[in-house]
XYZ file of C-alpha atoms in Angstrom:
438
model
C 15.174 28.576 108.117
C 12.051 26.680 109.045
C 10.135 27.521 106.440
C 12.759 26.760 103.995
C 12.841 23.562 105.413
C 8.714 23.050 105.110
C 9.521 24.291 101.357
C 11.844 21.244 100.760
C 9.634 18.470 102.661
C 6.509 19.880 100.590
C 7.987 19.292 97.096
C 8.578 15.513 97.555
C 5.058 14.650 98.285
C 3.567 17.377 95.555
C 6.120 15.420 93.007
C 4.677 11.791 93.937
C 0.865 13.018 93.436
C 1.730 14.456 90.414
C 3.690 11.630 89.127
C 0.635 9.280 89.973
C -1.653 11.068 87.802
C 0.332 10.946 85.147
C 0.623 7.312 85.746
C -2.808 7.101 85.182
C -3.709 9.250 82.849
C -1.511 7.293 80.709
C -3.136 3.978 81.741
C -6.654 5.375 81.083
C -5.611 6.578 77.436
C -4.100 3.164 77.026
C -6.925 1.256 78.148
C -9.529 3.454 76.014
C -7.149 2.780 73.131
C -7.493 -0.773 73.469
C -11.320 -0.799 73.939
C -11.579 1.443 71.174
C -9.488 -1.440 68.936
C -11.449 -3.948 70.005
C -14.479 -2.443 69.149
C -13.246 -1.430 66.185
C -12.417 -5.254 65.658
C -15.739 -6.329 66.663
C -17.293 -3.995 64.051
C -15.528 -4.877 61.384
C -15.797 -8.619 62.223
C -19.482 -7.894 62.518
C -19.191 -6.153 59.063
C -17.842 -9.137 57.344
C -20.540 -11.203 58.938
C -22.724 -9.547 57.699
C -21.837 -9.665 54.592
C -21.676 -13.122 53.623
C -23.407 -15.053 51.322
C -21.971 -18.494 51.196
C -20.600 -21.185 53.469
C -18.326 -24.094 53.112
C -17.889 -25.830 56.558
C -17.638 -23.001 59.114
C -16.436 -20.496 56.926
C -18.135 -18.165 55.120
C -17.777 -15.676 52.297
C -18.613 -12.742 50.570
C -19.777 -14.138 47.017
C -20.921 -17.406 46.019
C -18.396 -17.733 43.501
C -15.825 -17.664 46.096
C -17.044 -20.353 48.344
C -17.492 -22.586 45.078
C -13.435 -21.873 45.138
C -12.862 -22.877 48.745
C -14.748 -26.425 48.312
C -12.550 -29.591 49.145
C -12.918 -32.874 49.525
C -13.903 -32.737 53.039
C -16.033 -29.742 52.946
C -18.054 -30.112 49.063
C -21.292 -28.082 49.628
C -21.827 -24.650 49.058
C -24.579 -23.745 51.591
C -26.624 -20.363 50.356
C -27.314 -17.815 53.432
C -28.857 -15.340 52.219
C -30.958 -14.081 49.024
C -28.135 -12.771 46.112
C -28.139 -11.598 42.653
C -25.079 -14.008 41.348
C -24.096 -15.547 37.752
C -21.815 -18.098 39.078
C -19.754 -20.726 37.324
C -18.889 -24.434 38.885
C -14.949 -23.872 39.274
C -13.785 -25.971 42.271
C -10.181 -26.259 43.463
C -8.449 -28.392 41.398
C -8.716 -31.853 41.617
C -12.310 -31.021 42.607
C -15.019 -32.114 40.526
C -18.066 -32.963 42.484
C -19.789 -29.953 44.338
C -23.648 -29.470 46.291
C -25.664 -26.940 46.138
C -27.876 -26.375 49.235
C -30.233 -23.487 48.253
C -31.213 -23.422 52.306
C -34.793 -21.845 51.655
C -32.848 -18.846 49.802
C -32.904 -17.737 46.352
C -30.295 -17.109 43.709
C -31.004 -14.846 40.952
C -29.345 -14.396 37.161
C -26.627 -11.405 37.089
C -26.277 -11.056 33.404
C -25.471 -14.731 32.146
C -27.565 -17.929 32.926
C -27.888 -18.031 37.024
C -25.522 -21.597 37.210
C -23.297 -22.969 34.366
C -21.740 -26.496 34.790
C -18.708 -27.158 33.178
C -17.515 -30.032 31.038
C -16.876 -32.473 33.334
C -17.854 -30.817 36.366
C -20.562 -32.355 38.783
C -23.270 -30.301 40.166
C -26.123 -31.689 42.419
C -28.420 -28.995 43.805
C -30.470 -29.719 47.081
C -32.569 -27.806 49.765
C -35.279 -25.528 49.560
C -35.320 -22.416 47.758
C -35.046 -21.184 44.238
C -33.016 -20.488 40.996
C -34.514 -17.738 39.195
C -33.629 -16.985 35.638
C -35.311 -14.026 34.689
C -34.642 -13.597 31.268
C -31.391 -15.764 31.665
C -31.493 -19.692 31.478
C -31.388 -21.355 35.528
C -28.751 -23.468 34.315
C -26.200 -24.253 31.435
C -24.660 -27.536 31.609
C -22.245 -29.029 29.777
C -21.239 -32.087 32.367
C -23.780 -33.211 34.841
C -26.263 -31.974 36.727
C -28.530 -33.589 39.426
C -31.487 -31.754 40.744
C -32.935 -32.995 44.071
C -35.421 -30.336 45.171
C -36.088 -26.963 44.526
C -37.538 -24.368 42.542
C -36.005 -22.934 39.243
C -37.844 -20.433 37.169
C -37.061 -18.638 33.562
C -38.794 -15.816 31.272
C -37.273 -17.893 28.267
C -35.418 -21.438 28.410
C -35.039 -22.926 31.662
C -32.098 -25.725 31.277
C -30.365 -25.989 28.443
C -27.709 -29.015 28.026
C -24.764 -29.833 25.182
C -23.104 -32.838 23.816
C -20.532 -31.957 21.429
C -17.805 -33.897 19.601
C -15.968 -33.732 22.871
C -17.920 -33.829 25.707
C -21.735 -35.030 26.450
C -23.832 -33.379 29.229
C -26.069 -35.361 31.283
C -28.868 -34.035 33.574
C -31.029 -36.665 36.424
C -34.137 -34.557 38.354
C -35.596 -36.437 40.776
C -37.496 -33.545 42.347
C -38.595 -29.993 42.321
C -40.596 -27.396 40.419
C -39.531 -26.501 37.366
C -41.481 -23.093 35.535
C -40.600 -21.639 32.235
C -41.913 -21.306 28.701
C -39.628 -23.982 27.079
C -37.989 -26.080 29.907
C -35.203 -27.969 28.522
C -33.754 -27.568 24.988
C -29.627 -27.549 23.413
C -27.195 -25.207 23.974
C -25.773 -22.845 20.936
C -23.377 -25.441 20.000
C -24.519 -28.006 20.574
C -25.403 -31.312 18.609
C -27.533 -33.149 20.455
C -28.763 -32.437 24.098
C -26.828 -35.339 25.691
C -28.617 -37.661 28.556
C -31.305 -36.208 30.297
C -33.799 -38.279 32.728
C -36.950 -37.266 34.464
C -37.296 -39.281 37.867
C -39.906 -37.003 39.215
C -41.199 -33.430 39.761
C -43.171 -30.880 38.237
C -43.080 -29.174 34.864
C -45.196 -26.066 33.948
C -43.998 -25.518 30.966
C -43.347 -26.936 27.098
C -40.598 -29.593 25.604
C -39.646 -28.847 22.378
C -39.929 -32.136 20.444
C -36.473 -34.378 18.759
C -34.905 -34.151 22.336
C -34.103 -37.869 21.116
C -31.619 -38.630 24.686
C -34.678 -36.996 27.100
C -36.295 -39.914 29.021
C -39.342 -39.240 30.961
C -39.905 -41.939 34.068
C -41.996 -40.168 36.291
C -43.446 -36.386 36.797
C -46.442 -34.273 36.658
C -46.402 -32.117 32.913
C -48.327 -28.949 32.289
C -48.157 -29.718 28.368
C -48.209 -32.869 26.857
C -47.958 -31.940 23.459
C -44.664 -33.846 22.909
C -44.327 -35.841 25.489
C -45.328 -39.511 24.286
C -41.837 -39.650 22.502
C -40.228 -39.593 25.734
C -41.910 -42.015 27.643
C -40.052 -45.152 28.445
C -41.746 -48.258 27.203
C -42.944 -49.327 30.476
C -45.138 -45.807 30.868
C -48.255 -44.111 29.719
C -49.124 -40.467 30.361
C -52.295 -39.865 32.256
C -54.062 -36.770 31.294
C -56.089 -34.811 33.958
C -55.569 -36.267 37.052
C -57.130 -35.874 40.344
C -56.145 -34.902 43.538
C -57.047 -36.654 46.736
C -60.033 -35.074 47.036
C -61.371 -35.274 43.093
C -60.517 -32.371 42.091
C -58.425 -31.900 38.802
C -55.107 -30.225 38.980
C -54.649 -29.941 34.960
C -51.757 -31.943 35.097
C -50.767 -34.818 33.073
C -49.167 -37.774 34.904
C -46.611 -40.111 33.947
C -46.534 -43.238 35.488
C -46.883 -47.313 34.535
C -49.585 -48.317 31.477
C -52.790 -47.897 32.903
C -56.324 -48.221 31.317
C -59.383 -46.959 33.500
C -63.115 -47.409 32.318
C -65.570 -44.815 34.012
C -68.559 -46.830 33.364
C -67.125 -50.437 34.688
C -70.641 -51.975 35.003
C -73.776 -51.252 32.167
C -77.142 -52.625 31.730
C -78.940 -53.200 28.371
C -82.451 -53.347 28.233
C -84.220 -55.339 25.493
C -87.474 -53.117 26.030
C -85.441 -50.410 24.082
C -84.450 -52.320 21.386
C -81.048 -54.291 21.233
C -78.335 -54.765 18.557
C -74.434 -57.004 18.589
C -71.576 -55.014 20.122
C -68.553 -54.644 18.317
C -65.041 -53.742 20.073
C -65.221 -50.176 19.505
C -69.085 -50.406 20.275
C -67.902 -51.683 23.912
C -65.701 -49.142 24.606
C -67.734 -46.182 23.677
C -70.247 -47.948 25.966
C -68.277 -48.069 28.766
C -65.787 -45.362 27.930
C -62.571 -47.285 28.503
C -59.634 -45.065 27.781
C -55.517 -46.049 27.322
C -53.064 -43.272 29.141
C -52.691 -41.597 26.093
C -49.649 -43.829 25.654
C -49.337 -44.219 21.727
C -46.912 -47.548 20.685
C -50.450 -49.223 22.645
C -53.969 -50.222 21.496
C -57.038 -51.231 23.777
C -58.194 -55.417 22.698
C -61.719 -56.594 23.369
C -61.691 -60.318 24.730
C -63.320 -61.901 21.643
C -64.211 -64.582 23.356
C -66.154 -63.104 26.004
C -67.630 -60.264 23.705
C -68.972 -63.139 21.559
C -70.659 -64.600 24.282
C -71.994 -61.049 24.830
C -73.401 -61.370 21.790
C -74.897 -64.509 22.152
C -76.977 -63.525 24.730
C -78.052 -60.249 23.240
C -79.036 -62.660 20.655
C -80.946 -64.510 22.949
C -82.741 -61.572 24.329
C -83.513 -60.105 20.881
C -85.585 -63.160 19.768
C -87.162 -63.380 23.125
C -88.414 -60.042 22.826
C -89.742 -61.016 19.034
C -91.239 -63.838 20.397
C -92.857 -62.432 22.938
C -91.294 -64.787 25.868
C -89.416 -64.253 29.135
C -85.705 -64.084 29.033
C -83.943 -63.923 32.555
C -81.231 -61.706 33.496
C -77.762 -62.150 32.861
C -73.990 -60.870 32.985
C -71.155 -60.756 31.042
C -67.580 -59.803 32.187
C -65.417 -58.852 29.663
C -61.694 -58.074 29.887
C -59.824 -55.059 28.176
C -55.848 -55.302 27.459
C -53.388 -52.975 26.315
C -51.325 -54.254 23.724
C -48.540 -52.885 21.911
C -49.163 -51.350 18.337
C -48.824 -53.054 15.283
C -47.914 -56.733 17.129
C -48.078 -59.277 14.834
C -50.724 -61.496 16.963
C -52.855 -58.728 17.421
C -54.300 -57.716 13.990
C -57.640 -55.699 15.224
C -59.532 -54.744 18.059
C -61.767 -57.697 18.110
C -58.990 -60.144 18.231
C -58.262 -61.973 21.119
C -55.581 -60.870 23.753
C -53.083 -63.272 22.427
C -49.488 -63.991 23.794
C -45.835 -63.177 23.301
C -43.199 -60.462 24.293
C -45.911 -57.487 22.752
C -48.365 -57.995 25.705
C -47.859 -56.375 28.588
C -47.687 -59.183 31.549
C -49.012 -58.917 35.370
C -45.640 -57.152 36.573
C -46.748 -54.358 35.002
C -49.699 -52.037 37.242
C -52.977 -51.587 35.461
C -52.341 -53.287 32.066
C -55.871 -54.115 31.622
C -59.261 -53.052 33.102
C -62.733 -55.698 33.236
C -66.079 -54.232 32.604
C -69.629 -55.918 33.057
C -72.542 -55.795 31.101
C -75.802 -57.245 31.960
C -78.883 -57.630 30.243
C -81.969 -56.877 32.079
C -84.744 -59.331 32.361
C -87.685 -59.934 30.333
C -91.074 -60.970 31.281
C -93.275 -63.097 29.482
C -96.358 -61.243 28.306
C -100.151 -62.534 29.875
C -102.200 -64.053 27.535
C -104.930 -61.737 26.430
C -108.535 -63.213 27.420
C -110.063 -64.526 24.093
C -112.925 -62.268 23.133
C -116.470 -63.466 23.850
C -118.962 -64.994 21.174
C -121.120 -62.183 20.148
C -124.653 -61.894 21.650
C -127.935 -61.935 20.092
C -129.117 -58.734 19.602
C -131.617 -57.723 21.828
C -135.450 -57.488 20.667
C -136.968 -53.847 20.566
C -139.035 -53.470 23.870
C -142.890 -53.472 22.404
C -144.553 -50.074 23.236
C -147.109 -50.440 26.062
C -150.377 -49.424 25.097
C -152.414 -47.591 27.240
C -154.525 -49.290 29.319
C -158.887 -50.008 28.992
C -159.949 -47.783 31.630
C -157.883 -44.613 30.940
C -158.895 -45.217 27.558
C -161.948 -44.884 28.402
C -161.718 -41.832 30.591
C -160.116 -40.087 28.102
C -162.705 -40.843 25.749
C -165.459 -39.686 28.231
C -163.689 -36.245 28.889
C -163.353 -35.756 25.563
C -167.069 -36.434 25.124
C -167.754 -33.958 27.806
C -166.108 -30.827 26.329
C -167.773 -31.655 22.980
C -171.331 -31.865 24.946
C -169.949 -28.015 26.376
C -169.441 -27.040 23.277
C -171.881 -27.915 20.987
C -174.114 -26.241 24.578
C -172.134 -22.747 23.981
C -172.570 -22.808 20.366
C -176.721 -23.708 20.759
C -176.791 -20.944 23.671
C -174.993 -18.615 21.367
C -177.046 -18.960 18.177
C -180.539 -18.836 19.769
C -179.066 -15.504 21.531
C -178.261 -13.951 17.961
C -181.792 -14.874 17.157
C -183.594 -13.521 19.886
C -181.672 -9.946 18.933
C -182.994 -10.033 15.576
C -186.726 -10.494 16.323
C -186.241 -7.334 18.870
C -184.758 -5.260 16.390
């Protein structure tokens, strides 16, 4: 009976431990279940991160093409996070028309079809670091308007190529960037003319085919300058080879306002070497004054100030003939830029003249001044006149000897004949004497 009774208070108690691990077992699994979601969440939340290329506001996405899709009104750039091979197309929302571009240091690359195409009427401005990279594919097709603010964009072939058809006219404003490609802007297939392009600034390695008639070129640094004088606005010149800060060249050319520059501003003549008039062309040669390749523009001599150049070379010349001093003296003479074929200005030796063809003081560098001087000439010495010739000087008589050496002489001479004769007397009566003996 008692144990019967321990059997039946046991069981209650071995029931409520049991019934607590099952309670928790089931609360473990439960909670590993949900930390296994959530991770699983996490993941695939990390995934998608991970996996984006694009944002518009704070959302991002997969493809670049898709963000252009998601731009509104309040939220119109397309901000590139990381580097993606991506053809993409300018199709906003609708009702959209104006979208930005922010490379953000990254690059976009050509998958297949030109790397960007702009739609008729579609806006495209493209900002930021980074670059556009062609390949064998154009950067960009346009066919409404593009504006290019910074950047790099590079092509194997052409680099932007631009339409105006019956229907629609494309229009293109760079302001800055780098720009690299064999041929950088020219038409698309269809196209009739290339509609309104304008350089504001930037750099172009590369070539532009000519009879781009709607291409203006305001400002820029140009590999080639082959073609480039039709585009220049009237108020520029090109300037070939320019130098950096430092005086190095770069081999660029540079477009900026009409500019002459002379690299021998002052010169002196010296009559000693012989003298002869200037002309114009003379002057510039002399002092190698050069236009900035600009062609609707000629470089005019004063013609006032060259002739009194030439008066004083004059001057100097007939000095020099003469054979009297002439004193220094130094002539400044002004060099303008005037506009080809102007009616006032006929030749180079004209004078600068007046009237809507010359360029006026609001423009920089229209005209450059150069000095020549003529060095000084002394005035010979006179020569000493030559003297009156002297009489010739008599012959010095020959001394004769002296009396008393004279006489000594004589007496020495005496003496040896006395000797003599002696020796010879001596000698005969000897010869004698020998005979009588024998």
């Amino acid at each position: 009976m008692r144990s019967h009774e321990k059997r039946v208070n046991v069981c209650p108690r071995t029931q409520g431990k049991y019934l607590v691990s099952v309670v928790l077992t089931a609360v473990f699994a439960i909670a590993s279940l949900f930390g296994t979601l959530l991770f699983s969440a996490d993941a695939v939340a990390d995934a998608a991160e991970s996996q984006a290329v694009a944002q518009v506001g704070n959302a991002t996405y997969a493809s670049v093409q898709e963000a252009i899709g998601h731009t509104s009104m309040k939220n119109a750039t397309v901000t590139l996070l990381t580097d993606v091979a991506e053809s993409v197309t300018i199709t906003p929302l609708k009702g959209m028309r104006n979208v930005t571009f922010d490379l953000n240091g990254h690059v976009l690359q050509a998958d297949g079809s030109a790397v960007i195409t702009v739609p008729a009427n579609m806006q495209l401005t493209i900002t930021g670091p980074g670059t556009v990279a062609g390949g064998t594919q154009p950067a960009v097709d346009c066919r409404g308007a593009l504006h290019v603010k910074s950047g790099t964009f590079t092509s194997d072939a052409t680099l932007m190529r631009f339409a105006e058809t019956d229907g629609t006219s494309a229009q293109g404003s760079f302001s800055d960037g780098t720009f690299i490609a064999p041929t950088l802007f020219n038409l698309l297939d269809d196209a009739k003319n290339l509609g309104y392009v304008t350089v504001r600034g930037g750099e172009y390695r590369g070539m532009i085919p000519a009879g781009l008639n709607t291409l203006a070129l305001l400002s820029g640094s140009f590999s080639d300058s082959s073609n480039l004088a039709p585009y220049l606005a009237d108020s520029l010149g090109l300037i070939p080879d320019g130098t950096s800060g430092d005086g190095t060249g770069d081999g660029m050319f540079h477009i900026g306002d009409l500019a002459i520059s002379s690299k021998q501003a002052s010169v002196e003549l010296d009559p000693v070497d012989g003298l002869q008039r200037l002309s114009a062309d003379d002057l510039l040669k002399l002092t190698e004054t050069q236009l900035n390749g600009i062609a609707d523009y000629l470089l005019v001599v004063d013609s006032d100030q060259l002739q009194a150049l030439n008066d004083q070379i004059d001057s100097a010349i007939q000095a020099v003939e003469k054979r009297k001093a002439f004193e220094a003296v130094s002539q400044n003479i002004t060099i303008t830029a005037v506009r080809n074929g102007a009616d006032d200005v006929i030749d180079a030796n004209s004078s600068r003249g007046a009237g809507p063809q010359l360029r006026t003081s609001d423009h920089d560098g229209i005209s450059a001044q150069v000095t020549v001087t003529i060095k000084a000439v002394a005035e010979p010495e006179e020569p000493e006149e030559p003297g009156k010739p002297s009489n010739p000087e008599k012959p010095e008589k020959l001394e004769m000897p002296r009396s008393g050496s004279a006489v000594q002489a004589l007496a020495i001479i005496s003496l040896l004949l006395v000797v003599a004769s002696t020796i010879c007397v001596y000698a005969t009566a000897h010869l004698r004497s020998s005979r009588l003996h024998n």
